[in-house]
mmCIF file of C-alpha atoms in Angstrom:
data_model
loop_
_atom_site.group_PDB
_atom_site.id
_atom_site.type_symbol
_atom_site.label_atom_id
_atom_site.label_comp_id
_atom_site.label_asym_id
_atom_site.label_seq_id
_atom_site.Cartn_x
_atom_site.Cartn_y
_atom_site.Cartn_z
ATOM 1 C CA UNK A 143 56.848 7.232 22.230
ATOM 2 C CA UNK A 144 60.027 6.559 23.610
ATOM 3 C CA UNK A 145 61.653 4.405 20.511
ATOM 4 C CA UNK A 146 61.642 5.776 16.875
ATOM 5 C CA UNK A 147 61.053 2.686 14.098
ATOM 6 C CA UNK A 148 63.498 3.208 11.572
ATOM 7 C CA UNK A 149 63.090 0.986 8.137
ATOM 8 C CA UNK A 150 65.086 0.965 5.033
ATOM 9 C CA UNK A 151 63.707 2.157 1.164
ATOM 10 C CA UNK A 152 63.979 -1.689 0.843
ATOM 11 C CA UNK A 153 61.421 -2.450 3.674
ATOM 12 C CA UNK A 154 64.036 -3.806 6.018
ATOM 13 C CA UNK A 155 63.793 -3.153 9.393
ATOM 14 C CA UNK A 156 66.883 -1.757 10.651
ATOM 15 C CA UNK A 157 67.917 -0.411 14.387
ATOM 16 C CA UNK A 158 65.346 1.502 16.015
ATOM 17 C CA UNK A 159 66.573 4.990 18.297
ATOM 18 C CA UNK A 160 65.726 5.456 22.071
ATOM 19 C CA UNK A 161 64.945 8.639 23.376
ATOM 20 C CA UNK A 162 65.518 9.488 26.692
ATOM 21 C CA UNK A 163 62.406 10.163 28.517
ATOM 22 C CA UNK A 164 61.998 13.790 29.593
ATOM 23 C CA UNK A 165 63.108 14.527 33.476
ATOM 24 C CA UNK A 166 59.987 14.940 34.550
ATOM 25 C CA UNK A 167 58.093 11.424 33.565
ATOM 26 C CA UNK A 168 56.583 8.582 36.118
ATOM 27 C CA UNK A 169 55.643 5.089 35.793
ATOM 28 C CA UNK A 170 52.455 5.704 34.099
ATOM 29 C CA UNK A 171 53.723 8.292 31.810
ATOM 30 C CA UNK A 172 55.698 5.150 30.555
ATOM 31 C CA UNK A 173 52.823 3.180 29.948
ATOM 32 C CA UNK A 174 51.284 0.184 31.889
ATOM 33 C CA UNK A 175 50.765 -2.919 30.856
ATOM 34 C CA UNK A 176 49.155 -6.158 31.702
ATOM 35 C CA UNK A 177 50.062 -9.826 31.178
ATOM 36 C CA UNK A 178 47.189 -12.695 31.001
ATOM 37 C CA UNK A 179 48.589 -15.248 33.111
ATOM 38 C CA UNK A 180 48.162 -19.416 32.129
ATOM 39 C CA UNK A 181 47.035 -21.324 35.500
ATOM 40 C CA UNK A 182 48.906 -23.124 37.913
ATOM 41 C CA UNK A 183 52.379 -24.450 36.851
ATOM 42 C CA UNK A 184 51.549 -23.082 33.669
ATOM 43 C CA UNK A 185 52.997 -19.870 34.527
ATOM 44 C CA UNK A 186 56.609 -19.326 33.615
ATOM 45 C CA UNK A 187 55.750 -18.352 30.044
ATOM 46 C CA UNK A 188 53.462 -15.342 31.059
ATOM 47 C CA UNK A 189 56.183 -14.362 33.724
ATOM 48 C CA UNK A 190 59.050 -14.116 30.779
ATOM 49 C CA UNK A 191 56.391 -12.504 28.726
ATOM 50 C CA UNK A 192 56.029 -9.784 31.399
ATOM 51 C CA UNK A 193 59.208 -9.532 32.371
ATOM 52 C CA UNK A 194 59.990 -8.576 29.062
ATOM 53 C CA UNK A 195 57.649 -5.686 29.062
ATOM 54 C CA UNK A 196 59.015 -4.187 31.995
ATOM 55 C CA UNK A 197 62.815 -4.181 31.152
ATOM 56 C CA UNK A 198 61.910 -2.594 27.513
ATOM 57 C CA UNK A 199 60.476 0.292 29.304
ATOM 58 C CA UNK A 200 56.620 0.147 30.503
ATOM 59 C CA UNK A 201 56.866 1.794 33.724
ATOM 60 C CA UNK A 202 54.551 -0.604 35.258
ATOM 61 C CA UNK A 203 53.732 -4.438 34.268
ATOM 62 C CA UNK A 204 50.817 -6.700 36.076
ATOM 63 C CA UNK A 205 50.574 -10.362 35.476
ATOM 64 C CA UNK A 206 46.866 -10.969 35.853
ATOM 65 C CA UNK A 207 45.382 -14.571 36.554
ATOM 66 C CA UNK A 208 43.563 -17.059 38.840
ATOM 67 C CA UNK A 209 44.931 -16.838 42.581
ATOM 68 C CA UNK A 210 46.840 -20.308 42.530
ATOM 69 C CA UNK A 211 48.790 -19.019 39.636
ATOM 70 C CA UNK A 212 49.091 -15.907 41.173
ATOM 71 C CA UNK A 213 51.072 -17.548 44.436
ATOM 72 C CA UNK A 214 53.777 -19.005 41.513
ATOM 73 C CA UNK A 215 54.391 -16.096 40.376
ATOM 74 C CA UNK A 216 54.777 -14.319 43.845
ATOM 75 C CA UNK A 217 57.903 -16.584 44.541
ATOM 76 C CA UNK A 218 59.470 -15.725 41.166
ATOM 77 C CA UNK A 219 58.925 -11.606 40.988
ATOM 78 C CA UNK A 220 59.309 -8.567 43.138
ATOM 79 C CA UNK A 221 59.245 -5.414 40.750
ATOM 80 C CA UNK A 222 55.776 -6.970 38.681
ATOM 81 C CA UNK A 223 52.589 -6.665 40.282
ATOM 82 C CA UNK A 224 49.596 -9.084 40.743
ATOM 83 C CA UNK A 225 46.018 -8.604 40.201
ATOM 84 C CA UNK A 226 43.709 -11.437 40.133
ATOM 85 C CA UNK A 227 41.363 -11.640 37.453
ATOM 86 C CA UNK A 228 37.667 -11.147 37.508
ATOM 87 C CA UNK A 229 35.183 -12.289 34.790
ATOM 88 C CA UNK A 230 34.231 -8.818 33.494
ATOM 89 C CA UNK A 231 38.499 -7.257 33.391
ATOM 90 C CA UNK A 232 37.204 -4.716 35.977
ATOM 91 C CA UNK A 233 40.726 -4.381 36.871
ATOM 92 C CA UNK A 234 41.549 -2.778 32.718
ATOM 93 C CA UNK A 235 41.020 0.774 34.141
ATOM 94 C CA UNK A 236 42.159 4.041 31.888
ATOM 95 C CA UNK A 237 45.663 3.772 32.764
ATOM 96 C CA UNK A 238 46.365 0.293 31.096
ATOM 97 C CA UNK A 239 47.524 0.731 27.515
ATOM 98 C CA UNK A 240 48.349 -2.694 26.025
ATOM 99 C CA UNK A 241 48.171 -6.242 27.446
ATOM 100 C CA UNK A 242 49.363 -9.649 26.265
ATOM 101 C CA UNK A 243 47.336 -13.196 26.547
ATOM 102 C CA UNK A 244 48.916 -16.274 25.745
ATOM 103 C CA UNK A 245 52.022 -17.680 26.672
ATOM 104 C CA UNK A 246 51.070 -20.458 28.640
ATOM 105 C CA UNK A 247 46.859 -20.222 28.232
ATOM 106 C CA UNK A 248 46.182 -23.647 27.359
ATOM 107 C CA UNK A 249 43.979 -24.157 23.948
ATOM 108 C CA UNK A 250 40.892 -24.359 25.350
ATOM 109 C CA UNK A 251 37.089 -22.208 25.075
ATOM 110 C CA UNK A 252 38.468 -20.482 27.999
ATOM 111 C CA UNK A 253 40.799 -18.887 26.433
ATOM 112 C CA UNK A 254 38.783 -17.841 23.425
ATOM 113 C CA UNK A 255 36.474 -16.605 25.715
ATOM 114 C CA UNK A 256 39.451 -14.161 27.691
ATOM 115 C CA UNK A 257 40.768 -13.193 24.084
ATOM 116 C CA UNK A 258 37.201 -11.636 22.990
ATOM 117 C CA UNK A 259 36.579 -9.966 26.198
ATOM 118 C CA UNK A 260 39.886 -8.241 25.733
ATOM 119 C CA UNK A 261 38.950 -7.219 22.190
ATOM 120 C CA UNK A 262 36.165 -6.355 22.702
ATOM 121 C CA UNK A 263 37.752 -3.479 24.759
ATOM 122 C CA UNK A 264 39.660 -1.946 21.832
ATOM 123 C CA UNK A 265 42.832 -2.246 23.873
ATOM 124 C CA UNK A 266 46.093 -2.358 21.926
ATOM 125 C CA UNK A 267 47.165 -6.195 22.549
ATOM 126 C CA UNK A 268 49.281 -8.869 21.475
ATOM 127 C CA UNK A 269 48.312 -12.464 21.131
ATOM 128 C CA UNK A 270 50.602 -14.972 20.952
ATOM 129 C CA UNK A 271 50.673 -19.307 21.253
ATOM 130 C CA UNK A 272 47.666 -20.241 22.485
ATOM 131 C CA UNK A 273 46.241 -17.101 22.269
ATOM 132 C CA UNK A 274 46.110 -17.956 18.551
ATOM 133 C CA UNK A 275 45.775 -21.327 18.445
ATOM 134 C CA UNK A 276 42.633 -21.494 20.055
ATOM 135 C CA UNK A 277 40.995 -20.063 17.492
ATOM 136 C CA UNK A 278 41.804 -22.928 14.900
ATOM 137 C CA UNK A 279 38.594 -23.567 13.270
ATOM 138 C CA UNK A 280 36.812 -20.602 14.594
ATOM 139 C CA UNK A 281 38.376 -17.807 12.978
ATOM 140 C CA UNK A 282 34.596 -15.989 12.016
ATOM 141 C CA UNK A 283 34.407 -14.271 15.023
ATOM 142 C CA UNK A 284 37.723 -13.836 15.939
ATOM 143 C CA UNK A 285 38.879 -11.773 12.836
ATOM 144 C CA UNK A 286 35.760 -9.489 13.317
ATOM 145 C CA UNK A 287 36.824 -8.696 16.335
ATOM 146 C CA UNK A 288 40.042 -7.959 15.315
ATOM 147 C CA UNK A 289 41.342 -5.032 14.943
ATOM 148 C CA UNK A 290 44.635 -2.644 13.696
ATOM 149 C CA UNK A 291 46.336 -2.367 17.077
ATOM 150 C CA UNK A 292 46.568 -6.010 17.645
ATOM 151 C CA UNK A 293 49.411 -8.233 16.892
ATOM 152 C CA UNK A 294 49.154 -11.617 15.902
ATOM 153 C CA UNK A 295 52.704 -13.517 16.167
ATOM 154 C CA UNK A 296 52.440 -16.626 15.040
ATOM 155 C CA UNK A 297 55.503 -19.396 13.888
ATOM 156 C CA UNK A 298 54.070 -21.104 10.886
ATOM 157 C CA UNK A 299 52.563 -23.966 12.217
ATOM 158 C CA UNK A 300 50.147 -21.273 14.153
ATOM 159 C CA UNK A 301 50.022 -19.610 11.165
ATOM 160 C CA UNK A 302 48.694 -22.524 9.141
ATOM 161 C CA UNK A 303 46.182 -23.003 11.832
ATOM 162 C CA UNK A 304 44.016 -19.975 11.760
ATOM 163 C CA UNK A 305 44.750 -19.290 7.876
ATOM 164 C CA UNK A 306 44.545 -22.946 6.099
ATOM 165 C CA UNK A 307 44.098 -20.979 2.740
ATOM 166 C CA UNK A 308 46.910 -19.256 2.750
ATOM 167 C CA UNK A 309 50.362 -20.571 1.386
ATOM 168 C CA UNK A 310 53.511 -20.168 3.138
ATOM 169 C CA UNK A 311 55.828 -20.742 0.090
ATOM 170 C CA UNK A 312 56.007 -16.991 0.000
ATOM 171 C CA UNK A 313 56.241 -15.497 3.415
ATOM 172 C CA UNK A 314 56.034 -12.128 2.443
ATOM 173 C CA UNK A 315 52.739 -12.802 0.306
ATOM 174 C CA UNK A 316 51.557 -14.975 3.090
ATOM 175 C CA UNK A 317 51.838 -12.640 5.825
ATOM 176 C CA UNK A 318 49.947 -9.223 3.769
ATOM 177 C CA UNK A 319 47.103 -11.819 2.984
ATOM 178 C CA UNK A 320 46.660 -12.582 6.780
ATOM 179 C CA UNK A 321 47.017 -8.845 7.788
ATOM 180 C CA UNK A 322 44.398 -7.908 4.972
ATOM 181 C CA UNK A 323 42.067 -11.066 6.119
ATOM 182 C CA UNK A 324 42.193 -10.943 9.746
ATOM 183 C CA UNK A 325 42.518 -6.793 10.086
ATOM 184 C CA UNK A 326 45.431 -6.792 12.713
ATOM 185 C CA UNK A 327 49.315 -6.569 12.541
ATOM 186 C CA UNK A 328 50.980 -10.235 11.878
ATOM 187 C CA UNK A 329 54.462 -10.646 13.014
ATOM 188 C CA UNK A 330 55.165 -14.038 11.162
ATOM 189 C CA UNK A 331 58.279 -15.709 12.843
ATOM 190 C CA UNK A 332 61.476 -17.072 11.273
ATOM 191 C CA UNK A 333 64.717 -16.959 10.536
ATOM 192 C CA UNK A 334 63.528 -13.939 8.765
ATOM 193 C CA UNK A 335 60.622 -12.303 10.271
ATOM 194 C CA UNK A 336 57.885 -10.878 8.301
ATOM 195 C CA UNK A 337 55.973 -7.805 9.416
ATOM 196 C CA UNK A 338 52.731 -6.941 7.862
ATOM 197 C CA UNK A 339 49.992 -4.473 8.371
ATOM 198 C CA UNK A 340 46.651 -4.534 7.313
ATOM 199 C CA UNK A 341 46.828 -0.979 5.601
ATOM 200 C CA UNK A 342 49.590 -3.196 3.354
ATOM 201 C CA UNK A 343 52.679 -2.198 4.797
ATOM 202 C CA UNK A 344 55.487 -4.716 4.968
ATOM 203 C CA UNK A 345 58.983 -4.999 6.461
ATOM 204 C CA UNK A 346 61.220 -7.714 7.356
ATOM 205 C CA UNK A 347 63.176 -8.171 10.041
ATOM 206 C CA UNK A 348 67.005 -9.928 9.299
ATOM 207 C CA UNK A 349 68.840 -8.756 12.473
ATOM 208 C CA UNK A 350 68.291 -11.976 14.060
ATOM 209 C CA UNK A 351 70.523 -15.143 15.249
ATOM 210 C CA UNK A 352 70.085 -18.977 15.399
ATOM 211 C CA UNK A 353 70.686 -18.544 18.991
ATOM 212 C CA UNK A 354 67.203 -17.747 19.721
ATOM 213 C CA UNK A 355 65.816 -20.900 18.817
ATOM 214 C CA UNK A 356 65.112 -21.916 22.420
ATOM 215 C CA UNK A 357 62.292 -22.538 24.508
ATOM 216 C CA UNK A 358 60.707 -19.236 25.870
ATOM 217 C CA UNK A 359 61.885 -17.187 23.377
ATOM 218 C CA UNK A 360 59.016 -16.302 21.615
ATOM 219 C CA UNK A 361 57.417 -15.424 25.165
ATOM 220 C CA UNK A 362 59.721 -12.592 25.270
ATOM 221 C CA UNK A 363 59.349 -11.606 22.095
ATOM 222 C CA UNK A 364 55.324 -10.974 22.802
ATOM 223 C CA UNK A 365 56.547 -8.917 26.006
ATOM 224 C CA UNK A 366 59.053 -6.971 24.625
ATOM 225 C CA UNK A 367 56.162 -6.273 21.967
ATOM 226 C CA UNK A 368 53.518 -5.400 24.679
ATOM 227 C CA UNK A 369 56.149 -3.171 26.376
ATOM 228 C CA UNK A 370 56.021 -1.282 23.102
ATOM 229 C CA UNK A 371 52.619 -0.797 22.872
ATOM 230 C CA UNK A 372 52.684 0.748 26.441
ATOM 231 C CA UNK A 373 54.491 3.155 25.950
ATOM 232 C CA UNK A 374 52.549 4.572 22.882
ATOM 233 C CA UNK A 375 53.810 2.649 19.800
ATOM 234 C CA UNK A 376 51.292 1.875 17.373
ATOM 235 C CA UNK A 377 51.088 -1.609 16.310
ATOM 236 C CA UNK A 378 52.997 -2.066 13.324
ATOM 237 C CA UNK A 379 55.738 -0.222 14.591
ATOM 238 C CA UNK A 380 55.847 -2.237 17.565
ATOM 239 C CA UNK A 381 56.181 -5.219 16.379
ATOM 240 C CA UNK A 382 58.837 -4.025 14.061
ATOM 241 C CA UNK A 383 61.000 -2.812 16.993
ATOM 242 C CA UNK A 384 60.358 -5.521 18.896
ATOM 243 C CA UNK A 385 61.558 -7.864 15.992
ATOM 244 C CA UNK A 386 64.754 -5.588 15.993
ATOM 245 C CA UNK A 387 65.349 -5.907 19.548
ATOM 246 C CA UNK A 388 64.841 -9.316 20.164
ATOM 247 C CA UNK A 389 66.918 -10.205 17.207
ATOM 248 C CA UNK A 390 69.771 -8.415 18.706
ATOM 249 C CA UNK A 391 69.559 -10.249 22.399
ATOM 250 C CA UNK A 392 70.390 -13.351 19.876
ATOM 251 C CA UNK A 393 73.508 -11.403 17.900
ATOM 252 C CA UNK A 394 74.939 -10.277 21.027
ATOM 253 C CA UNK A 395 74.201 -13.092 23.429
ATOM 254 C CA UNK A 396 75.959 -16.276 21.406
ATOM 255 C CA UNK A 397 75.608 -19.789 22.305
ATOM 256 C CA UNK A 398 74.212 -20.810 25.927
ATOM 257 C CA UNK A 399 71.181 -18.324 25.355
ATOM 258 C CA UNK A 400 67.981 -19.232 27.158
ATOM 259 C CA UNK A 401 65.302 -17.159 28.029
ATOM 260 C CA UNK A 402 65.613 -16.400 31.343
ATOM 261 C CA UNK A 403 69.010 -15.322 30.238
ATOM 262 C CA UNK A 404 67.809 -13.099 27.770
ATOM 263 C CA UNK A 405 66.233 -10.104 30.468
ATOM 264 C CA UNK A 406 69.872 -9.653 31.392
ATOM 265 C CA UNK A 407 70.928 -8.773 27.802
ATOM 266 C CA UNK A 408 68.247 -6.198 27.261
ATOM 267 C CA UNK A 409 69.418 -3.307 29.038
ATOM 268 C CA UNK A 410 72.890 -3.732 27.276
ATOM 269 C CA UNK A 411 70.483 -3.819 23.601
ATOM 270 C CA UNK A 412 68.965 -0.568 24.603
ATOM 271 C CA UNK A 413 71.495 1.004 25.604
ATOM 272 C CA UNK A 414 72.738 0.318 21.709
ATOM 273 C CA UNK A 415 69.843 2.336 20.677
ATOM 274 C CA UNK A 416 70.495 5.214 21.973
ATOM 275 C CA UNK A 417 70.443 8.158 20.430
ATOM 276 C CA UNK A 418 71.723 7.890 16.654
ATOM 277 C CA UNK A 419 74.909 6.591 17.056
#
């Protein structure tokens, strides 16, 4: 692991350390990742969502999706690499550790279909948007096929979709009845985000700004997430960090923050992290 999750007695999550990696590492020794791309000129939010993994340290990033999304995503990145995608995810070999679907899916049975097959391979993953929202009225089979090293990260209105019985008056309730329900990780957003694990651990995540409240945002969240997983996080602590880090794009960035703007403030955020000062 190349980050260390730190969180306080009082379940807060506070500013996670970055170890250097050892002299002698390479790209896959970093982790690799993929991204699930959303079709043609649906594909900026899968191409923040990836660029996000790469700059928080997975030493190698693939957006993966049908070939006319592929060419928009050719004009917009050099250092990411692109794989089209084949019905049975022949091209998940051993080296992949974690992968992302939905930022720009579409809700649709396609993407249910894409979210099972990747479950069904017991992959550490992180589902975001539609990813989630796809699944409104058909939770059944999509919570037994959850499982602990996935990460749901829904806003509430996502959150109300695929658990209707559960109030949101008390986030921190809300959020342990989900993880217990559905068997994953859920990373409920807001102003203060709520961590919960299905094993019952909780932390919360108030290292955060206003700022971020733009479009995008939460597409980098999900990569800097993935990026986590990659590089041998487990779950929970993942989405903890992530939480952290993202948070802190927002506290140092100010006003004028968009997404695209926010890859340029992560090296400066990590940089923060290092070591225990």
């Amino acid at each position: 692991m190349s980050f260390l999750c730190t969180i306080s007695d009082e379940r807060v999550i506070e500013r996670p350390v970055l170890r250097v990696p050892p002299a002698d590492t390479h790209k896959y020794a970093r982790g690799s990742a993929m991204v699930f791309s959303g079709p043609a000129l649906h594909t900026g939010a899968s191409r923040l969502t990836a660029q996000a993994a790469l700059a928080v340290g997975a030493g190698l990033v693939t957006l993966v999706g049908e070939r006319d999304a592929l060419h928009e995503h050719a004009a917009h990145v050099t250092a990411i690499m692109l794989r089209e995608e084949d019905a049975h995810l022949a091209i998940i070999d051993d080296r992949v550790r974690a992968a992302a679907i939905g930022p720009g899916a579409g809700v649709s049975a396609q993407t249910r279909e894409r979210v099972l097959r990747l479950l069904h391979r017991g992959l550490p993953l992180v589902l975001d948007a539609d990813a989630i929202t796809s699944f409104e009225g058909q939770t059944a089979e999509f919570f037994k096929a959850l499982h602990d090293q996935v990460v749901l990260t829904p806003h509430e209105g996502e959150f109300a979709r695929v658990f209707p019985a559960i109030d949101l008056n008390d986030r921190l309730t809300a959020a342990r009845l989900a993880a217990e329900l559905s068997g994953a990780v859920i990373l409920l957003k807001g102003p203060e985000t709520i961590v919960a694990a299905p094993d019952g651990r909780l932390a919360v995540n108030r290292h955060a700004s206003p700022w971020l409240a733009t479009a995008g945002s939460g597409d980098v969240l999900a990569g800097l997430i993935c990026g986590l997983l990659a590089q041998g996080n487990t779950a929970f602590e993942a989405a903890c960090i992530g939480a952290w880090l993202h948070g802190d794009i927002g506290v140092r960035s100010g006003p004028g923050l968009t997404a695209d703007g926010m890859m340029d403030w992560i090296p400066l955020v990590l940089a923060g992290c290092l070591g225990k000062g």
